[in-house]
Every structure is written in C-alpha cells, then in structure tokens.
Amino acid sequence: MRSAKDFFRPLAVGAPAPVREVPFRPSRMIHFFDPGNEKMAAKVPSLAPQVDVLLGNLEDAVPADRKEAARHGLVKTARATDFGATQLWTRINSLDSPWVLDDLLTLVPEIGDKLDVVMVPKVEGAQDIHYVDRLLAQLEAKAGLTRPILVHAILETASGVANVEEIAGASPRMQGISLGPADLAASRRMKTTRVGGGHPGYVVRADPDGDAPRATFQQDLWHYTIARMVDACAAHGILPYYGPFGDIQDVTACEDQFRNAFLLGCVGAWTLHPVQIAVAKRVFSPSPQDVAWARRVIAAMGDGTGAVMIDGKMQDDATYKQCLVVADLADALAARDPELAEAYAAAAAQEEAR
Ligand code: GLV
Ligand code: MG
C-alpha cells in the first residue's frame, strides 16, 4: 500500500504534480467522433462550441485496420483545432490490446498539452489505473508537460463493478467513471442485445385480481450499477456519467435513460450522434425553475443551519446542500452558455416577483 503522504507526489521525476481536486468543468455531453473518418474530423471545429467535451474514439467502433488512421487523425485534428472552452478527451484502446501502448506513446508527446482526459475502457480493478497512472507520469515527464492528464474509467466489466470503489480511489488522476452498458451486458451474460436503455422483457407483474388483466411495469436494468457507480464516485470526489444509448432514433427513451442517470447523480452522458446533443443538454442542465427554486431556498436558509418553511415545504441542511449543488452547476453552465444564463436570470426574476 502506498503511504498517504506519497499519494500526491508525481509518479515520475519531472512529471506535473497530481491534482488535489477534480476540476468541475461542465461535461453534460461527451461527444464521440472517429478521428480517422475525414468527413467527421472536418466537422470538429464547428462541433466544438456546441458540446462540453469532444472525444476522439480509438477503441471499439474503429476497425482493426483503421486503428493507426484514427490515432494519427486525432493528432492532426487536435493540433489544427482551437477547442476554446471545450475539453478534448480520447478513448484509448483497452489495456489488453496490441494498440494501446502506441496510443499513449503517440498521443502524450504529440498532443498531451491539449488532452484533458484519457478514457480507459474495460477497467477491471485498481491495477489497471495504476498501470496507466505510472505510464502517463513517465510520458508527461519526457514530454515536459506542466499539467497532468486526467483518467476516466469505463465501468463495463463484471470485475470492474465488483471493484468500483477501489477504481474510483486508485489515483488522484481519476476524473470520473462512465457506465458502459454494452460491454457490461456482454461481460455479465445479460441478454439485452442492445446498447443501453431498458428491455421490454424486464418487468414486474401486478398480483392477480380475479379475471382482470394483470399490468406489467418495465424495470430499469441499470439502476443498481448506476447507483453503485455514483456512490463510489461521490465517496472519492470524482464524477459519474451514463455512457452510450445505441438507439439513435429513439430520442424519447434516450432522454428517459439520461434523466434517470441525472436524477441519480450523474453529471453527463455520451452522445454518439448530433441528435443526442440536444437531449443531453436538456437533461443535464437543471431547469430554470429548479435553479430559481434552489436560489430561493439558499437565500431563505441564511447560513444553512436550522429549518424554514417555503410554500409549505420543509427545508433544512440537507435540502440546502442539494440546492447548492443545483445553483453551483447552474453558475458553471451559465458561464459557458449565454442562452442558459438568460433563461436562469429570467426565472430568478420571476421567482423574486412572486
Ligand atoms: C461502452 O463502451 C459500452 O460498452 O457500453
Ligand atoms: Mg465498451
């Protein structure tokens, strides 16, 4: 076990000091693009201002004979693009693949100064994070980087779920964790044959009542895993995300899945197609009414102790803290999104006039 005193020391001489807190930058949507696809890469400059995170995907969905093209495409796009306030992430190949070493050996020296986060797929335990942690430190030192690249794990193996707490706390580099429902389903022998979302066969049926038809209620396949992931992340001060929703046309079910994740504590989700960007934006930005309400509770609670009644609803320390989460998120989003800033200001003015 490493001594707690060593935890914030760089893992290589000359590597940047690890961060003590995960920077809370808006990341409502992590938008995936294939950097080896020239048509897609050409859209990156116009996509960047529309999303919080752009992610150059090198792993699944990129065929084996396109791995190098994707890696080099990402270097080219990163160098040529001014991302403004949008973060640039990449998803490297899995640690058991023949491509991942070249991914890191290429990306860190070439574009390490532009990369905010490296997403690591199929993480099984803390040992996987430790491997990437040390390697990144060595490469950062060699490249002379001054800011550490953060690490994001995908929760998509049964072992990963069993070890999620140790993964979340494995390194100060850990930025967050995403649920990967497709690989997780495969790893667990689930029978969903789809990427995320519900399944019509996963139901609870009402008790018999004479001859009346018995209603069924579809249940959420992902509730347990998301809740567990959220707890692990919150306990370690890192951020939880819902991953992909594969049925691009079903924006309604996509929105439901995203909203369940949002309400359970996730801060964002992956978007695989431009139509999902608006969905993620809608879901992961608190509504103007909720923000106005949160500000009203915060103002009424003063120093946050004691209890007050507002419109017949009891508010205390716990609701005050929930309201702070909403108000802080709204401030961070408003600083980035003038449309939202306006909507929040208008709702606050309406609330004050009541
Ligand atoms: C994402 O990578 C998933 O497997 O769902
Ligand atoms: Mg996967």
mmCIF file of C-alpha atoms and ligand atoms in Angstrom:
data_model
loop_
_atom_site.group_PDB
_atom_site.id
_atom_site.type_symbol
_atom_site.label_atom_id
_atom_site.label_comp_id
_atom_site.label_asym_id
_atom_site.label_seq_id
_atom_site.Cartn_x
_atom_site.Cartn_y
_atom_site.Cartn_z
ATOM 1 C CA MET A 1 0.000 0.000 0.000
ATOM 2 C CA ARG A 2 1.280 3.495 -0.803
ATOM 3 C CA SER A 3 1.649 5.856 2.101
ATOM 4 C CA ALA A 4 -0.975 8.602 2.143
ATOM 5 C CA LYS A 5 1.923 11.080 2.227
ATOM 6 C CA ASP A 6 3.087 9.875 -1.190
ATOM 7 C CA PHE A 7 -0.260 9.969 -2.855
ATOM 8 C CA PHE A 8 0.180 13.466 -4.264
ATOM 9 C CA ARG A 9 3.768 13.015 -5.369
ATOM 10 C CA PRO A 10 4.322 12.648 -9.119
ATOM 11 C CA LEU A 11 4.939 9.048 -10.194
ATOM 12 C CA ALA A 12 7.943 10.061 -12.328
ATOM 13 C CA VAL A 13 10.669 12.626 -11.758
ATOM 14 C CA GLY A 14 9.720 15.788 -13.612
ATOM 15 C CA ALA A 15 6.040 14.873 -14.104
ATOM 16 C CA PRO A 16 3.475 17.524 -13.122
ATOM 17 C CA ALA A 17 2.071 17.363 -9.577
ATOM 18 C CA PRO A 18 -1.222 15.436 -9.333
ATOM 19 C CA VAL A 19 -4.391 17.493 -8.893
ATOM 20 C CA ARG A 20 -5.891 17.606 -5.405
ATOM 21 C CA GLU A 21 -9.432 18.124 -6.639
ATOM 22 C CA VAL A 22 -11.155 17.152 -9.861
ATOM 23 C CA PRO A 23 -11.871 20.399 -11.697
ATOM 24 C CA PHE A 24 -15.632 20.670 -12.091
ATOM 25 C CA ARG A 25 -15.893 21.736 -15.710
ATOM 26 C CA PRO A 26 -19.248 21.279 -17.459
ATOM 27 C CA SER A 27 -19.335 17.867 -19.148
ATOM 28 C CA ARG A 28 -23.001 17.300 -19.855
ATOM 29 C CA MET A 29 -22.241 15.513 -23.107
ATOM 30 C CA ILE A 30 -19.092 13.619 -24.077
ATOM 31 C CA HIS A 31 -19.448 13.684 -27.837
ATOM 32 C CA PHE A 32 -17.735 10.814 -29.650
ATOM 33 C CA PHE A 33 -16.110 11.198 -33.063
ATOM 34 C CA ASP A 34 -13.984 8.878 -35.184
ATOM 35 C CA PRO A 35 -10.811 10.854 -35.868
ATOM 36 C CA GLY A 36 -9.845 8.538 -38.734
ATOM 37 C CA ASN A 37 -13.001 9.455 -40.627
ATOM 38 C CA GLU A 38 -12.052 12.587 -42.540
ATOM 39 C CA LYS A 39 -15.638 13.733 -43.016
ATOM 40 C CA MET A 40 -16.274 13.514 -39.289
ATOM 41 C CA ALA A 41 -12.953 15.100 -38.363
ATOM 42 C CA ALA A 42 -13.719 18.035 -40.676
ATOM 43 C CA LYS A 43 -16.823 18.797 -38.587
ATOM 44 C CA VAL A 44 -14.862 19.048 -35.315
ATOM 45 C CA PRO A 45 -14.250 22.841 -35.419
ATOM 46 C CA SER A 46 -17.976 23.535 -35.853
ATOM 47 C CA LEU A 47 -18.980 20.859 -33.312
ATOM 48 C CA ALA A 48 -16.595 22.065 -30.608
ATOM 49 C CA PRO A 49 -18.617 25.118 -29.492
ATOM 50 C CA GLN A 50 -21.824 23.013 -29.326
ATOM 51 C CA VAL A 51 -20.590 20.438 -26.815
ATOM 52 C CA ASP A 52 -18.828 20.368 -23.456
ATOM 53 C CA VAL A 53 -16.462 17.514 -24.329
ATOM 54 C CA LEU A 54 -15.251 16.197 -27.668
ATOM 55 C CA LEU A 55 -13.822 12.693 -27.523
ATOM 56 C CA GLY A 56 -11.637 11.180 -30.238
ATOM 57 C CA ASN A 57 -12.502 7.490 -30.120
ATOM 58 C CA LEU A 58 -9.735 4.994 -30.841
ATOM 59 C CA GLU A 59 -11.340 1.862 -29.346
ATOM 60 C CA ASP A 60 -14.459 -0.141 -30.263
ATOM 61 C CA ALA A 61 -16.263 1.028 -33.424
ATOM 62 C CA VAL A 62 -12.845 1.672 -35.032
ATOM 63 C CA PRO A 63 -11.919 -1.458 -37.040
ATOM 64 C CA ALA A 64 -8.502 -3.057 -36.501
ATOM 65 C CA ASP A 65 -7.188 -1.894 -39.867
ATOM 66 C CA ARG A 66 -8.189 1.736 -39.088
ATOM 67 C CA LYS A 67 -6.549 1.994 -35.641
ATOM 68 C CA GLU A 68 -3.477 3.830 -36.909
ATOM 69 C CA ALA A 69 -5.512 6.141 -39.106
ATOM 70 C CA ALA A 70 -7.692 7.042 -36.112
ATOM 71 C CA ARG A 71 -4.663 7.731 -33.893
ATOM 72 C CA HIS A 72 -2.983 9.926 -36.497
ATOM 73 C CA GLY A 73 -6.263 11.620 -37.344
ATOM 74 C CA LEU A 74 -6.640 12.576 -33.691
ATOM 75 C CA VAL A 75 -3.154 14.083 -33.581
ATOM 76 C CA LYS A 76 -3.880 16.071 -36.735
ATOM 77 C CA THR A 77 -7.288 17.299 -35.580
ATOM 78 C CA ALA A 78 -6.070 18.213 -32.092
ATOM 79 C CA ARG A 79 -3.187 20.225 -33.485
ATOM 80 C CA ALA A 80 -5.314 22.038 -36.035
ATOM 81 C CA THR A 81 -8.269 22.921 -33.809
ATOM 82 C CA ASP A 82 -8.811 25.668 -31.286
ATOM 83 C CA PHE A 83 -11.197 23.969 -28.856
ATOM 84 C CA GLY A 84 -11.938 27.114 -26.839
ATOM 85 C CA ALA A 85 -13.562 26.139 -23.534
ATOM 86 C CA THR A 86 -14.489 22.682 -24.859
ATOM 87 C CA GLN A 87 -12.494 19.807 -23.399
ATOM 88 C CA LEU A 88 -10.663 17.300 -25.592
ATOM 89 C CA TRP A 89 -10.724 13.698 -24.404
ATOM 90 C CA THR A 90 -9.726 10.455 -26.048
ATOM 91 C CA ARG A 91 -10.797 6.846 -25.539
ATOM 92 C CA ILE A 92 -7.688 4.699 -25.910
ATOM 93 C CA ASN A 93 -7.758 1.024 -26.792
ATOM 94 C CA SER A 94 -8.172 -1.491 -23.985
ATOM 95 C CA LEU A 95 -5.150 -2.419 -21.910
ATOM 96 C CA ASP A 96 -5.130 -5.998 -23.237
ATOM 97 C CA SER A 97 -4.999 -4.853 -26.873
ATOM 98 C CA PRO A 98 -1.921 -4.568 -29.090
ATOM 99 C CA TRP A 99 -2.731 -0.903 -29.859
ATOM 100 C CA VAL A 100 -2.903 0.827 -26.503
ATOM 101 C CA LEU A 101 0.816 1.282 -25.949
ATOM 102 C CA ASP A 102 1.194 3.100 -29.259
ATOM 103 C CA ASP A 103 -1.899 5.162 -28.456
ATOM 104 C CA LEU A 104 -0.256 6.556 -25.310
ATOM 105 C CA LEU A 105 3.278 6.724 -26.723
ATOM 106 C CA THR A 106 1.960 8.809 -29.618
ATOM 107 C CA LEU A 107 -0.714 10.969 -28.022
ATOM 108 C CA VAL A 108 1.098 12.203 -24.910
ATOM 109 C CA PRO A 109 4.167 13.656 -26.661
ATOM 110 C CA GLU A 110 2.221 14.871 -29.706
ATOM 111 C CA ILE A 111 -0.897 16.421 -28.160
ATOM 112 C CA GLY A 112 -0.536 15.922 -24.387
ATOM 113 C CA ASP A 113 -0.803 19.681 -23.861
ATOM 114 C CA LYS A 114 -4.266 19.654 -25.476
ATOM 115 C CA LEU A 115 -5.658 16.434 -23.973
ATOM 116 C CA ASP A 116 -7.688 16.898 -20.813
ATOM 117 C CA VAL A 117 -8.725 13.319 -20.100
ATOM 118 C CA VAL A 118 -7.833 9.810 -21.250
ATOM 119 C CA MET A 119 -10.762 7.395 -21.064
ATOM 120 C CA VAL A 120 -9.666 3.840 -20.299
ATOM 121 C CA PRO A 121 -12.060 1.085 -21.391
ATOM 122 C CA LYS A 122 -12.771 -2.276 -19.728
ATOM 123 C CA VAL A 123 -11.116 -1.362 -16.431
ATOM 124 C CA GLU A 124 -11.190 -4.367 -14.104
ATOM 125 C CA GLY A 125 -9.570 -3.066 -10.940
ATOM 126 C CA ALA A 126 -7.183 -0.535 -9.396
ATOM 127 C CA GLN A 127 -4.238 -2.339 -11.032
ATOM 128 C CA ASP A 128 -5.358 -1.075 -14.456
ATOM 129 C CA ILE A 129 -5.439 2.532 -13.248
ATOM 130 C CA HIS A 130 -2.031 2.141 -11.565
ATOM 131 C CA TYR A 131 -0.531 0.952 -14.855
ATOM 132 C CA VAL A 132 -1.887 3.928 -16.812
ATOM 133 C CA ASP A 133 -1.040 6.319 -13.969
ATOM 134 C CA ARG A 134 2.668 5.474 -13.951
ATOM 135 C CA LEU A 135 2.945 5.340 -17.717
ATOM 136 C CA LEU A 136 1.288 8.747 -18.090
ATOM 137 C CA ALA A 137 3.642 10.227 -15.494
ATOM 138 C CA GLN A 138 6.691 8.895 -17.351
ATOM 139 C CA LEU A 139 5.409 10.207 -20.671
ATOM 140 C CA GLU A 140 4.397 13.576 -19.218
ATOM 141 C CA ALA A 141 7.860 13.998 -17.708
ATOM 142 C CA LYS A 142 9.506 13.100 -21.002
ATOM 143 C CA ALA A 143 7.262 15.492 -22.931
ATOM 144 C CA GLY A 144 7.769 18.299 -20.413
ATOM 145 C CA LEU A 145 4.056 18.692 -19.731
ATOM 146 C CA THR A 146 3.113 21.037 -16.916
ATOM 147 C CA ARG A 147 -0.479 19.870 -16.338
ATOM 148 C CA PRO A 148 -1.398 16.255 -15.552
ATOM 149 C CA ILE A 149 -3.680 14.399 -17.954
ATOM 150 C CA LEU A 150 -6.655 13.011 -16.036
ATOM 151 C CA VAL A 151 -8.033 9.476 -16.290
ATOM 152 C CA HIS A 152 -11.620 8.331 -16.764
ATOM 153 C CA ALA A 153 -12.591 4.650 -16.407
ATOM 154 C CA ILE A 154 -15.395 2.878 -18.215
ATOM 155 C CA LEU A 155 -17.364 0.569 -15.929
ATOM 156 C CA GLU A 156 -18.071 -2.238 -18.343
ATOM 157 C CA THR A 157 -16.824 -5.489 -16.856
ATOM 158 C CA ALA A 158 -18.253 -7.548 -14.017
ATOM 159 C CA SER A 159 -14.887 -7.274 -12.194
ATOM 160 C CA GLY A 160 -14.929 -3.525 -12.681
ATOM 161 C CA VAL A 161 -18.305 -3.304 -10.960
ATOM 162 C CA ALA A 162 -17.118 -5.573 -8.139
ATOM 163 C CA ASN A 163 -14.068 -3.287 -7.701
ATOM 164 C CA VAL A 164 -15.643 0.058 -8.490
ATOM 165 C CA GLU A 165 -14.755 1.699 -5.167
ATOM 166 C CA GLU A 166 -11.037 0.875 -5.483
ATOM 167 C CA ILE A 167 -11.053 2.040 -9.110
ATOM 168 C CA ALA A 168 -12.592 5.386 -8.129
ATOM 169 C CA GLY A 169 -9.905 5.911 -5.480
ATOM 170 C CA ALA A 170 -6.942 4.420 -7.351
ATOM 171 C CA SER A 171 -5.202 7.680 -8.274
ATOM 172 C CA PRO A 172 -5.526 11.447 -7.888
ATOM 173 C CA ARG A 173 -5.741 11.398 -11.688
ATOM 174 C CA MET A 174 -9.177 9.780 -11.571
ATOM 175 C CA GLN A 175 -11.616 12.290 -13.071
ATOM 176 C CA GLY A 176 -14.695 10.090 -13.336
ATOM 177 C CA ILE A 177 -16.355 6.852 -14.390
ATOM 178 C CA SER A 178 -18.888 6.105 -17.151
ATOM 179 C CA LEU A 179 -21.272 3.183 -17.276
ATOM 180 C CA GLY A 180 -20.615 1.118 -20.416
ATOM 181 C CA PRO A 181 -23.849 -0.870 -20.694
ATOM 182 C CA ALA A 182 -22.983 -2.724 -23.903
ATOM 183 C CA ASP A 183 -19.738 -4.341 -22.789
ATOM 184 C CA LEU A 184 -21.043 -4.749 -19.270
ATOM 185 C CA ALA A 185 -24.024 -6.692 -20.610
ATOM 186 C CA ALA A 186 -21.630 -8.921 -22.557
ATOM 187 C CA SER A 187 -19.347 -9.408 -19.555
ATOM 188 C CA ARG A 188 -22.260 -10.347 -17.307
ATOM 189 C CA ARG A 189 -24.033 -12.602 -19.829
ATOM 190 C CA MET A 190 -27.026 -10.278 -19.799
ATOM 191 C CA LYS A 191 -29.395 -10.906 -22.719
ATOM 192 C CA THR A 192 -30.247 -7.372 -23.775
ATOM 193 C CA THR A 193 -28.559 -7.451 -27.241
ATOM 194 C CA ARG A 194 -28.673 -3.628 -27.310
ATOM 195 C CA VAL A 195 -26.607 -0.645 -26.217
ATOM 196 C CA GLY A 196 -28.120 0.746 -23.012
ATOM 197 C CA GLY A 197 -31.696 1.609 -22.156
ATOM 198 C CA GLY A 198 -34.478 -0.701 -20.993
ATOM 199 C CA HIS A 199 -35.761 -4.032 -22.215
ATOM 200 C CA PRO A 200 -39.441 -4.949 -22.657
ATOM 201 C CA GLY A 201 -38.867 -8.355 -21.068
ATOM 202 C CA TYR A 202 -37.547 -6.964 -17.776
ATOM 203 C CA VAL A 203 -40.809 -6.388 -15.933
ATOM 204 C CA VAL A 204 -42.651 -6.744 -12.663
ATOM 205 C CA ARG A 205 -46.237 -8.015 -12.955
ATOM 206 C CA ALA A 206 -49.129 -6.932 -10.737
ATOM 207 C CA ASP A 207 -50.671 -9.589 -8.478
ATOM 208 C CA PRO A 208 -53.702 -11.476 -9.867
ATOM 209 C CA ASP A 209 -57.017 -9.721 -9.222
ATOM 210 C CA GLY A 210 -59.812 -12.049 -10.332
ATOM 211 C CA ASP A 211 -60.009 -12.096 -14.100
ATOM 212 C CA ALA A 212 -58.709 -8.514 -14.525
ATOM 213 C CA PRO A 213 -55.755 -8.202 -16.878
ATOM 214 C CA ARG A 214 -52.501 -8.029 -14.896
ATOM 215 C CA ALA A 215 -50.492 -4.903 -15.608
ATOM 216 C CA THR A 216 -46.739 -5.155 -16.074
ATOM 217 C CA PHE A 217 -44.206 -2.434 -15.360
ATOM 218 C CA GLN A 218 -40.891 -2.289 -17.167
ATOM 219 C CA GLN A 219 -37.984 -2.049 -14.724
ATOM 220 C CA ASP A 220 -34.637 -0.292 -15.065
ATOM 221 C CA LEU A 221 -31.833 -2.759 -15.873
ATOM 222 C CA TRP A 222 -29.139 -0.250 -14.946
ATOM 223 C CA HIS A 223 -30.381 1.159 -11.670
ATOM 224 C CA TYR A 224 -28.169 -0.979 -9.430
ATOM 225 C CA THR A 225 -24.974 -0.342 -11.377
ATOM 226 C CA ILE A 226 -25.506 3.392 -11.823
ATOM 227 C CA ALA A 227 -26.354 3.843 -8.147
ATOM 228 C CA ARG A 228 -23.256 1.884 -7.119
ATOM 229 C CA MET A 229 -21.078 3.863 -9.508
ATOM 230 C CA VAL A 230 -22.497 7.172 -8.228
ATOM 231 C CA ASP A 231 -21.732 6.209 -4.619
ATOM 232 C CA ALA A 232 -18.175 5.150 -5.482
ATOM 233 C CA CYS A 233 -17.581 8.403 -7.383
ATOM 234 C CA ALA A 234 -19.126 10.642 -4.730
ATOM 235 C CA ALA A 235 -17.132 8.910 -1.998
ATOM 236 C CA HIS A 236 -13.902 9.657 -3.890
ATOM 237 C CA GLY A 237 -14.734 13.148 -5.174
ATOM 238 C CA ILE A 238 -14.884 12.173 -8.845
ATOM 239 C CA LEU A 239 -17.693 12.437 -11.418
ATOM 240 C CA PRO A 240 -20.158 9.749 -12.622
ATOM 241 C CA TYR A 241 -21.595 9.550 -16.173
ATOM 242 C CA TYR A 242 -24.082 7.449 -18.087
ATOM 243 C CA GLY A 243 -22.421 6.070 -21.246
ATOM 244 C CA PRO A 244 -23.902 5.289 -24.672
ATOM 245 C CA PHE A 245 -27.524 4.954 -25.788
ATOM 246 C CA GLY A 246 -27.428 2.999 -29.021
ATOM 247 C CA ASP A 247 -30.912 3.516 -30.478
ATOM 248 C CA ILE A 248 -30.188 6.861 -32.128
ATOM 249 C CA GLN A 249 -33.741 7.261 -33.450
ATOM 250 C CA ASP A 250 -35.397 6.701 -30.087
ATOM 251 C CA VAL A 251 -34.638 10.094 -28.580
ATOM 252 C CA THR A 252 -37.530 9.693 -26.125
ATOM 253 C CA ALA A 253 -36.084 6.602 -24.456
ATOM 254 C CA CYS A 254 -32.619 8.150 -24.666
ATOM 255 C CA GLU A 255 -33.915 11.162 -22.749
ATOM 256 C CA ASP A 256 -35.512 8.894 -20.119
ATOM 257 C CA GLN A 257 -32.254 6.989 -19.657
ATOM 258 C CA PHE A 258 -30.226 10.191 -19.412
ATOM 259 C CA ARG A 259 -32.721 11.730 -16.960
ATOM 260 C CA ASN A 260 -32.690 8.678 -14.676
ATOM 261 C CA ALA A 261 -28.903 8.980 -14.572
ATOM 262 C CA PHE A 262 -29.072 12.749 -13.932
ATOM 263 C CA LEU A 263 -31.541 12.327 -11.070
ATOM 264 C CA LEU A 264 -29.362 9.613 -9.532
ATOM 265 C CA GLY A 265 -26.327 11.933 -9.531
ATOM 266 C CA CYS A 266 -24.616 11.602 -12.932
ATOM 267 C CA VAL A 267 -23.272 14.822 -14.445
ATOM 268 C CA GLY A 268 -23.396 13.848 -18.119
ATOM 269 C CA ALA A 269 -23.682 11.132 -20.760
ATOM 270 C CA TRP A 270 -22.069 10.136 -24.020
ATOM 271 C CA THR A 271 -23.536 11.402 -27.269
ATOM 272 C CA LEU A 272 -22.946 9.223 -30.315
ATOM 273 C CA HIS A 273 -24.897 11.291 -32.842
ATOM 274 C CA PRO A 274 -25.647 15.026 -33.092
ATOM 275 C CA VAL A 275 -29.358 14.420 -32.272
ATOM 276 C CA GLN A 276 -28.349 13.265 -28.805
ATOM 277 C CA ILE A 277 -26.502 16.526 -28.053
ATOM 278 C CA ALA A 278 -29.720 18.490 -27.548
ATOM 279 C CA VAL A 279 -31.093 15.668 -25.389
ATOM 280 C CA ALA A 280 -28.067 15.701 -23.093
ATOM 281 C CA LYS A 281 -28.094 19.482 -22.909
ATOM 282 C CA ARG A 282 -31.766 19.494 -21.916
ATOM 283 C CA VAL A 283 -31.382 16.749 -19.320
ATOM 284 C CA PHE A 284 -28.076 17.635 -17.663
ATOM 285 C CA SER A 285 -28.731 21.381 -17.366
ATOM 286 C CA PRO A 286 -31.002 21.952 -14.367
ATOM 287 C CA SER A 287 -34.280 23.601 -15.399
ATOM 288 C CA PRO A 288 -34.590 27.389 -14.867
ATOM 289 C CA GLN A 289 -37.455 26.720 -12.420
ATOM 290 C CA ASP A 290 -35.329 24.322 -10.362
ATOM 291 C CA VAL A 291 -32.460 26.819 -10.323
ATOM 292 C CA ALA A 292 -34.733 29.682 -9.242
ATOM 293 C CA TRP A 293 -36.182 27.460 -6.510
ATOM 294 C CA ALA A 294 -32.694 26.430 -5.363
ATOM 295 C CA ARG A 295 -31.632 30.070 -5.115
ATOM 296 C CA ARG A 296 -34.767 30.883 -3.123
ATOM 297 C CA VAL A 297 -34.048 28.092 -0.639
ATOM 298 C CA ILE A 298 -30.393 29.163 -0.313
ATOM 299 C CA ALA A 299 -31.398 32.786 0.332
ATOM 300 C CA ALA A 300 -34.018 31.759 2.896
ATOM 301 C CA MET A 301 -31.674 29.373 4.725
ATOM 302 C CA GLY A 302 -29.072 32.060 5.523
ATOM 303 C CA ASP A 303 -26.054 30.259 6.996
ATOM 304 C CA GLY A 304 -27.588 26.884 6.069
ATOM 305 C CA THR A 305 -28.436 25.789 9.619
ATOM 306 C CA GLY A 306 -31.889 25.309 11.114
ATOM 307 C CA ALA A 307 -35.077 24.845 9.125
ATOM 308 C CA VAL A 308 -37.502 27.072 7.229
ATOM 309 C CA MET A 309 -40.870 26.518 5.532
ATOM 310 C CA ILE A 310 -41.197 27.690 1.921
ATOM 311 C CA ASP A 311 -44.589 27.271 0.216
ATOM 312 C CA GLY A 312 -45.454 24.641 2.814
ATOM 313 C CA LYS A 313 -42.315 22.569 2.187
ATOM 314 C CA MET A 314 -39.755 21.984 4.933
ATOM 315 C CA GLN A 315 -36.187 22.974 4.071
ATOM 316 C CA ASP A 316 -33.165 22.150 6.185
ATOM 317 C CA ASP A 317 -29.440 21.463 5.969
ATOM 318 C CA ALA A 318 -29.962 18.548 3.551
ATOM 319 C CA THR A 319 -32.195 20.355 1.048
ATOM 320 C CA TYR A 320 -29.916 23.418 1.366
ATOM 321 C CA LYS A 321 -26.959 21.249 0.251
ATOM 322 C CA GLN A 322 -28.957 19.801 -2.672
ATOM 323 C CA CYS A 323 -29.870 23.338 -3.684
ATOM 324 C CA LEU A 324 -26.209 24.394 -3.550
ATOM 325 C CA VAL A 325 -25.368 21.574 -5.994
ATOM 326 C CA VAL A 326 -28.048 22.828 -8.403
ATOM 327 C CA ALA A 327 -27.076 26.511 -8.055
ATOM 328 C CA ASP A 328 -23.338 25.837 -8.451
ATOM 329 C CA LEU A 329 -23.983 23.718 -11.534
ATOM 330 C CA ALA A 330 -26.204 26.469 -12.965
ATOM 331 C CA ASP A 331 -23.437 29.050 -12.406
ATOM 332 C CA ALA A 332 -20.854 26.879 -14.173
ATOM 333 C CA LEU A 333 -23.195 26.230 -17.106
ATOM 334 C CA ALA A 334 -24.335 29.853 -17.378
ATOM 335 C CA ALA A 335 -20.710 30.979 -17.657
ATOM 336 C CA ARG A 336 -20.410 28.752 -20.722
ATOM 337 C CA ASP A 337 -23.859 29.050 -22.299
ATOM 338 C CA PRO A 338 -25.381 32.555 -22.786
ATOM 339 C CA GLU A 339 -28.819 31.105 -23.667
ATOM 340 C CA LEU A 340 -28.982 29.232 -20.382
ATOM 341 C CA ALA A 341 -27.662 32.264 -18.486
ATOM 342 C CA GLU A 342 -30.584 34.275 -19.854
ATOM 343 C CA ALA A 343 -33.150 31.587 -19.014
ATOM 344 C CA TYR A 344 -31.793 31.294 -15.452
ATOM 345 C CA ALA A 345 -31.847 35.084 -14.966
ATOM 346 C CA ALA A 346 -35.429 35.331 -16.286
ATOM 347 C CA ALA A 347 -36.657 32.541 -13.981
ATOM 348 C CA ALA A 348 -34.895 34.137 -10.988
ATOM 349 C CA ALA A 349 -36.567 37.498 -11.754
ATOM 350 C CA GLN A 350 -39.967 35.763 -11.994
ATOM 351 C CA GLU A 351 -39.382 33.952 -8.685
ATOM 352 C CA GLU A 352 -38.435 37.237 -6.992
ATOM 353 C CA ALA A 353 -41.559 38.971 -8.343
ATOM 354 C CA ARG A 354 -43.813 36.276 -6.776
HETATM 355 C C1 GLV B 1 -19.333 1.367 -24.000
HETATM 356 O O1 GLV B 1 -18.185 1.310 -24.322
HETATM 357 C C2 GLV B 1 -20.147 0.218 -23.768
HETATM 358 O O2 GLV B 1 -19.605 -0.893 -23.927
HETATM 359 O O3 GLV B 1 -21.331 0.381 -23.455
HETATM 360 MG MG MG B 2 -17.476 -0.695 -24.421
#
